[in-house]
Coordinates of C-alpha atoms in Angstrom, one line a residue:
M1 CA 55.8 -16.5 34.5
S2 CA 54.1 -19.1 32.4
L3 CA 55.5 -20.9 29.4
R4 CA 53.3 -18.9 27.2
D5 CA 54.6 -15.7 28.7
Q6 CA 58.2 -16.8 28.1
D7 CA 57.7 -17.8 24.5
E8 CA 55.8 -14.6 23.5
I9 CA 57.6 -12.6 20.9
V10 CA 57.3 -8.8 20.9
D11 CA 57.5 -6.9 17.7
A12 CA 59.1 -3.5 18.5
E13 CA 61.6 -1.0 17.3
L14 CA 64.7 -0.3 19.4
V15 CA 65.5 3.3 20.2
E16 CA 68.2 5.1 22.0
D17 CA 67.8 6.3 25.5
G18 CA 66.0 9.7 25.6
E19 CA 64.3 9.1 22.2
L20 CA 61.0 7.9 23.8
L21 CA 58.2 10.4 23.4
P22 CA 55.0 10.6 25.3
Y23 CA 52.0 8.9 23.6
A24 CA 49.5 11.5 22.4
E25 CA 45.8 10.6 22.0
P26 CA 44.7 11.4 18.5
A27 CA 42.2 14.2 18.2
G28 CA 38.6 13.2 17.9
R29 CA 37.2 13.4 14.4
P30 CA 33.6 13.5 13.4
L31 CA 32.1 10.0 13.0
V32 CA 30.2 11.0 9.9
D33 CA 30.0 10.4 6.2
A34 CA 28.3 12.1 3.3
H35 CA 24.9 10.6 4.3
T36 CA 24.9 11.8 7.9
V37 CA 22.0 14.1 8.7
L38 CA 21.8 15.9 12.1
M39 CA 18.8 17.6 13.5
P40 CA 19.1 21.0 15.2
G41 CA 20.7 20.6 18.7
E42 CA 22.3 17.2 18.0
E43 CA 26.1 17.0 18.6
I44 CA 28.5 15.9 16.0
P45 CA 29.6 12.3 16.8
T46 CA 33.4 11.8 16.9
S47 CA 35.8 8.9 16.4
T48 CA 39.5 8.3 16.6
D49 CA 39.5 6.9 13.1
P50 CA 41.0 9.2 10.5
G51 CA 38.7 10.6 7.9
T52 CA 37.3 13.7 6.3
T53 CA 36.5 16.4 8.8
Y54 CA 33.1 18.0 8.2
T55 CA 32.0 21.3 9.6
E56 CA 28.5 22.0 11.0
R57 CA 27.6 23.5 7.6
D58 CA 28.0 20.1 6.0
L59 CA 26.0 18.1 8.7
Y60 CA 23.0 20.1 9.9
V61 CA 19.7 20.6 8.1
S62 CA 17.6 23.7 8.7
E63 CA 14.6 23.9 11.1
E64 CA 12.3 23.9 8.0
T65 CA 13.9 20.8 6.5
A66 CA 13.9 19.1 9.9
A67 CA 10.2 19.8 10.3
A68 CA 9.5 18.5 6.7
I69 CA 11.4 15.3 7.4
K70 CA 9.5 14.7 10.6
E71 CA 6.2 15.3 8.9
A72 CA 7.1 12.9 6.1
E73 CA 8.2 10.2 8.6
E74 CA 4.9 10.6 10.5
E75 CA 2.8 10.5 7.4
G76 CA 4.1 7.5 5.5
S77 CA 1.6 5.1 3.9
P78 CA -1.2 3.7 6.0
Q79 CA 0.1 0.2 5.5
R80 CA 3.6 1.2 6.6
R81 CA 2.2 2.9 9.7
T82 CA 0.2 -0.2 10.5
A83 CA 3.1 -2.5 10.1
M84 CA 5.4 -0.4 12.2
R85 CA 2.7 0.1 14.9
L86 CA 2.3 -3.6 15.3
F87 CA 6.1 -4.2 15.2
E88 CA 6.7 -1.5 17.9
A89 CA 4.0 -2.9 20.1
W90 CA 5.6 -6.4 19.9
C91 CA 9.0 -5.0 20.6
A92 CA 7.7 -3.2 23.7
E93 CA 6.3 -6.4 25.0
Q94 CA 9.5 -8.3 24.3
G95 CA 11.8 -5.5 25.7
R96 CA 13.5 -5.0 22.4
V97 CA 14.5 -1.9 20.5
A98 CA 12.2 -1.3 17.5
K99 CA 14.0 1.4 15.5
P100 CA 16.6 0.8 14.5
C101 CA 16.2 -2.9 15.2
T102 CA 18.8 -5.6 15.2
T103 CA 18.9 -8.5 12.8
A104 CA 18.0 -10.8 15.7
T105 CA 14.9 -8.8 16.5
Y106 CA 13.9 -8.6 12.9
T107 CA 14.3 -12.4 12.4
E108 CA 12.4 -13.1 15.7
Y109 CA 9.5 -11.0 14.6
G110 CA 9.3 -12.8 11.3
R111 CA 9.1 -16.1 13.1
H112 CA 6.4 -14.5 15.3
L113 CA 4.3 -13.7 12.3
M114 CA 4.8 -17.2 10.9
A115 CA 3.6 -18.6 14.3
Q116 CA 0.3 -16.9 13.7
G117 CA -0.3 -18.8 10.5
L118 CA -0.4 -15.7 8.3
K119 CA -0.2 -15.9 4.5
V120 CA 3.3 -15.9 3.0
S121 CA 2.4 -12.8 0.9
T122 CA 1.2 -11.0 4.1
I123 CA 4.3 -11.8 6.0
R124 CA 6.6 -10.8 3.2
H125 CA 4.8 -7.5 2.7
Y126 CA 4.8 -6.6 6.4
M127 CA 8.5 -7.5 6.9
S128 CA 9.4 -5.5 3.8
L129 CA 7.6 -2.4 5.2
I130 CA 9.4 -2.8 8.5
R131 CA 12.8 -3.2 6.9
T132 CA 12.4 -0.1 4.7
S133 CA 11.2 1.9 7.6
M134 CA 14.6 1.7 9.3
P135 CA 17.1 4.5 9.0
A136 CA 19.5 4.5 6.1
G137 CA 22.5 2.2 6.6
K138 CA 20.8 0.5 9.6
K139 CA 18.5 -1.9 7.9
P140 CA 18.6 -5.5 9.4
D141 CA 20.0 -8.4 7.4
N142 CA 17.0 -10.3 6.1
S143 CA 18.8 -13.5 5.0
L144 CA 17.9 -15.5 8.2
Y145 CA 14.3 -14.4 8.0
L146 CA 14.0 -15.4 4.4
M147 CA 15.5 -18.8 5.1
L148 CA 12.8 -19.3 7.8
L149 CA 10.1 -18.1 5.4
A150 CA 11.2 -20.6 2.8
Q151 CA 10.9 -23.3 5.3
Y152 CA 7.5 -22.0 6.5
R153 CA 6.3 -22.0 2.8
R154 CA 7.3 -25.6 2.3
K155 CA 5.5 -26.8 5.5
N156 CA 2.4 -24.7 5.2
K157 CA 0.8 -25.0 1.8
R158 CA -2.3 -23.1 2.9
A159 CA -0.2 -20.1 3.7
L160 CA 0.5 -19.8 0.0
R161 CA -3.1 -19.2 -0.9
R162 CA -3.9 -15.6 -1.7
K163 CA -7.2 -14.0 -0.5
E164 CA -8.5 -12.5 -3.7
A165 CA -11.2 -9.9 -3.7
F166 CA -14.5 -10.8 -5.3
P167 CA -14.7 -8.8 -8.6
I168 CA -17.6 -6.3 -8.7
T169 CA -18.4 -6.5 -12.4
L170 CA -21.1 -4.4 -14.0
P171 CA -24.0 -6.9 -13.1
Y172 CA -23.0 -6.3 -9.5
L173 CA -21.9 -2.7 -9.6
V174 CA -25.1 -1.2 -11.2
P175 CA -27.5 -2.6 -8.6
M176 CA -25.2 -1.3 -5.9
I177 CA -25.1 2.2 -7.3
E178 CA -28.9 2.2 -7.8
K179 CA -29.4 1.1 -4.2
A180 CA -27.1 3.8 -2.9
E181 CA -29.1 6.4 -4.9
A182 CA -32.5 5.1 -4.0
D183 CA -33.1 7.5 -1.0
D184 CA -31.7 10.5 -3.0
R185 CA -29.4 11.6 -0.2
P186 CA -26.0 13.3 -0.5
I187 CA -24.2 10.3 1.0
G188 CA -25.7 8.2 -1.7
W189 CA -24.6 10.7 -4.3
R190 CA -21.1 10.5 -3.0
D191 CA -21.0 6.7 -2.9
S192 CA -22.5 6.2 -6.3
A193 CA -20.0 8.7 -7.8
M194 CA -17.2 7.0 -5.9
F195 CA -18.2 3.5 -7.1
A196 CA -18.6 4.5 -10.7
F197 CA -15.4 6.4 -10.7
G198 CA -13.5 3.6 -8.9
Y199 CA -14.6 1.0 -11.4
R200 CA -13.8 3.1 -14.5
F201 CA -10.6 4.6 -13.0
L202 CA -9.4 1.1 -12.1
G203 CA -7.8 2.8 -9.1
R204 CA -6.4 1.5 -5.9
S205 CA -8.6 2.8 -2.9
I206 CA -5.8 5.1 -1.7
E207 CA -5.7 6.7 -5.2
D208 CA -9.5 7.3 -5.2
V209 CA -9.6 9.0 -1.8
D210 CA -6.4 11.0 -2.4
L211 CA -7.8 12.6 -5.6
D212 CA -8.3 16.4 -5.5
L213 CA -10.9 18.5 -7.3
E214 CA -8.1 20.4 -9.0
D215 CA -7.0 17.1 -10.7
V216 CA -10.3 16.3 -12.2
T217 CA -11.8 17.9 -15.4
I218 CA -15.4 16.8 -16.2
L219 CA -16.3 17.2 -19.9
D220 CA -19.5 16.3 -21.6
D221 CA -18.5 12.8 -22.6
R222 CA -15.4 12.1 -20.6
V223 CA -13.4 12.8 -17.4
L224 CA -9.8 13.8 -17.4
V225 CA -7.8 12.8 -14.4
W226 CA -4.3 14.1 -13.7
L227 CA -2.0 12.0 -11.5
A228 CA 1.4 13.2 -10.2
E229 CA 2.4 9.5 -9.9
D230 CA 1.0 6.1 -8.9
K231 CA 2.4 2.9 -7.4
T232 CA 3.8 1.7 -10.7
H233 CA 4.9 5.1 -12.1
K234 CA 6.9 6.9 -9.4
G235 CA 7.6 10.5 -10.4
E236 CA 5.8 10.1 -13.7
E237 CA 2.8 12.4 -14.1
Q238 CA -0.1 11.1 -16.3
T239 CA -3.4 12.5 -17.6
L240 CA -6.0 9.7 -17.9
V241 CA -9.0 9.9 -20.1
L242 CA -12.1 8.1 -18.7
H243 CA -14.9 7.9 -21.4
D244 CA -18.4 7.7 -20.0
R245 CA -20.8 4.8 -20.5
P246 CA -24.7 4.7 -20.3
D247 CA -24.7 2.1 -17.6
L248 CA -22.2 4.0 -15.4
N249 CA -23.4 7.6 -16.0
L250 CA -20.1 8.7 -14.6
I251 CA -20.4 12.3 -15.9
F252 CA -23.9 12.8 -14.3
R253 CA -22.9 11.2 -11.0
L254 CA -19.6 13.1 -10.7
R255 CA -21.2 16.4 -11.6
R256 CA -24.0 15.9 -9.1
W257 CA -21.6 15.3 -6.3
V258 CA -19.1 18.0 -7.3
G259 CA -21.9 20.4 -7.7
Y260 CA -23.1 19.6 -4.2
L261 CA -19.7 20.4 -2.8
A262 CA -19.6 23.7 -4.7
E263 CA -22.9 24.7 -3.1
Q264 CA -21.1 24.5 0.2
G265 CA -18.2 26.5 -1.0
I266 CA -15.9 23.5 -1.6
T267 CA -14.0 23.9 -4.9
T268 CA -10.6 22.6 -3.9
G269 CA -9.2 19.7 -2.0
P270 CA -10.3 16.1 -1.9
V271 CA -13.1 15.0 -4.2
F272 CA -14.6 12.4 -1.9
R273 CA -15.3 13.6 1.7
E274 CA -17.2 12.7 4.9
V275 CA -20.9 13.4 4.9
L276 CA -22.6 14.0 8.2
R277 CA -26.0 12.7 9.2
S278 CA -27.4 16.1 8.4
G279 CA -26.3 15.7 4.8
R280 CA -23.7 18.5 5.1
V281 CA -20.1 17.8 4.3
A282 CA -17.9 17.6 7.4
S283 CA -15.7 20.7 7.9
P284 CA -12.0 20.4 8.7
E285 CA -12.7 21.4 12.3
T286 CA -15.4 18.7 12.6
R287 CA -13.0 16.2 11.2
A288 CA -10.3 17.2 13.7
R289 CA -12.7 16.9 16.6
R290 CA -13.7 13.4 15.4
G291 CA -10.0 12.3 15.4
A292 CA -9.2 12.6 11.7
T293 CA -5.8 14.3 12.4
K294 CA -3.8 12.2 10.0
R295 CA -6.0 12.4 6.9
G296 CA -7.6 15.8 7.5
A297 CA -10.5 16.2 5.0
Y298 CA -9.4 13.1 3.0
L299 CA -11.3 9.9 3.6
R300 CA -9.5 6.8 4.8
P301 CA -9.2 3.9 2.2
Q302 CA -11.0 1.9 4.9
T303 CA -14.1 4.1 4.5
V304 CA -14.3 3.0 0.8
N305 CA -14.0 -0.6 1.9
E306 CA -16.9 -0.2 4.4
R307 CA -19.2 1.6 1.9
V308 CA -18.6 -1.1 -0.7
K309 CA -19.5 -3.8 1.7
L310 CA -22.6 -1.9 2.9
W311 CA -24.2 -1.4 -0.5
F312 CA -23.2 -4.8 -1.8
A313 CA -25.2 -6.4 1.1
A314 CA -28.0 -3.8 0.8
A315 CA -28.5 -4.7 -2.8
G316 CA -29.0 -8.3 -1.8
L317 CA -25.9 -9.5 -3.8
K318 CA -23.9 -12.7 -3.0
T319 CA -20.3 -13.7 -3.7
D320 CA -18.8 -17.0 -4.6
G321 CA -17.0 -17.1 -1.3
R322 CA -14.4 -14.5 -2.0
P323 CA -14.5 -11.4 0.2
V324 CA -15.9 -8.1 -0.9
S325 CA -13.7 -5.1 -0.4
S326 CA -12.8 -1.7 -2.0
H327 CA -10.3 -3.6 -4.2
S328 CA -13.4 -5.4 -5.7
L329 CA -14.0 -2.3 -7.9
R330 CA -10.6 -2.5 -9.5
A331 CA -10.9 -6.3 -9.8
G332 CA -14.3 -5.9 -11.4
G333 CA -13.2 -3.5 -14.0
A334 CA -10.1 -5.6 -14.9
T335 CA -12.3 -8.8 -15.1
D336 CA -14.9 -7.1 -17.4
L337 CA -12.1 -5.9 -19.7
G338 CA -10.3 -9.3 -19.8
V339 CA -13.3 -11.5 -20.5
N340 CA -14.5 -9.1 -23.2
G341 CA -11.4 -9.4 -25.3
A342 CA -9.1 -6.6 -24.0
T343 CA -5.5 -7.2 -25.0
D344 CA -2.7 -7.5 -22.4
E345 CA -1.5 -4.1 -23.4
E346 CA -4.9 -2.6 -23.0
L347 CA -5.3 -4.1 -19.5
E348 CA -1.9 -2.9 -18.4
E349 CA -2.6 0.6 -19.6
A350 CA -6.1 0.8 -18.2
G351 CA -5.0 -0.4 -14.7
R352 CA -1.6 1.2 -14.8
W353 CA 0.2 -2.0 -14.2
K354 CA 3.8 -2.5 -15.2
K355 CA 4.5 -3.4 -18.8
G356 CA 4.5 -7.2 -19.0
S357 CA 2.8 -7.6 -15.6
R358 CA 1.1 -11.0 -15.2
I359 CA -1.3 -9.7 -12.5
P360 CA -4.3 -8.6 -14.6
R361 CA -4.3 -11.9 -16.6
E362 CA -3.5 -14.3 -13.8
R363 CA -5.6 -12.8 -11.0
Y364 CA -8.6 -11.4 -12.8
V365 CA -9.0 -12.7 -16.4
R366 CA -8.0 -16.3 -16.2
P367 CA -10.0 -17.2 -13.1
A368 CA -13.1 -15.8 -14.7
K369 CA -12.6 -17.7 -17.9
D370 CA -11.7 -20.9 -16.2
T371 CA -15.0 -21.0 -14.3
S372 CA -16.9 -21.1 -17.6
K373 CA -14.8 -24.0 -18.9
D374 CA -16.2 -27.5 -18.6
P375 CA -14.7 -30.2 -20.8
F376 CA -17.4 -32.6 -19.5
R377 CA -20.0 -30.7 -21.6
K378 CA -18.6 -32.7 -24.5
I379 CA -20.0 -35.9 -23.0
P380 CA -23.7 -36.5 -23.9
V381 CA -26.1 -36.4 -20.9
H382 CA -26.9 -40.0 -19.8
S383 CA -30.5 -40.9 -20.1
P384 CA -31.8 -44.3 -18.9
E385 CA -34.8 -43.9 -21.2
A386 CA -32.6 -43.6 -24.2
Q387 CA -30.6 -46.7 -23.2
T388 CA -33.8 -48.7 -22.8
S389 CA -35.2 -47.8 -26.2
K390 CA -32.0 -49.1 -27.9

């Protein structure tokens, strides 16, 4: 016996002979809490820890609710699906578990994104989407990743630079629309209506393509748009009033496109849809055969992006180096408002930004005004002839 064994003190209670009772294993209890959700067929997890005992009635959801949860998980947002798809592929390569992931895996993936030289805003966005995709109560600790991101930010100044979309203001938008309509084809009718609406609606591309015919009322001088919610106003319905303008001709362009849909018996569902080479609107069956299983009859936001780039180039327009994208329509409307005297409150309301948001002023209005400023104009132009004559 070692010295350590001899010196060990045992804390115990003395009992009389015959009083010792056999040790009984405690009965297993459900390892659950009020937030546990079990799918049909799953067994109730147990633990030896004391706690509230739940019955199956408290823990299981119905077949219908389970199917709804699965559908909601599969849908998600396009950005969330993309972030998780890339993360899951990386985890598979690394032999790591993607969902739920450990803090170590989460931190390592953050460093992986930094090693690619991505923008700080892009990394932060993707990592946030991944973290919020994890099951409740199993989100990884992000403190180590944020520490690495702060270091990355200090050492990579270029990674702080945002890639802003080129604003498609009216001098650019009108030629694009006219070019799209030049051949008088249905796809041009759709695109011109989509561009005019996107500019006036100041919508995000996903909001444009998710819009239903039932949510739009076209009057003689304005368009009423009902929104169940948007990115800023979760769970808050709104009815927006879009007044028409002679340069946009929004009423005419929307009526022409919606009327074309009605001719094919389409009076419900998405406003903006795929147009086939024949000029006909693609049916749900055709869309399914072409692989559009996620979006169904709804266009992808990427489609708006592609059409904006197509007609911008076709109209012979040039940018200042910033990229053209679907977001250029929202940026263009905000820029036109800002440089023409719209107040902060008017900008926030028109674009449905949060009250007090600095985004419209800092990203769209100020850059446009700054480009027109030149303090050196105060200096008289130097003329050698004028100097000689003195």
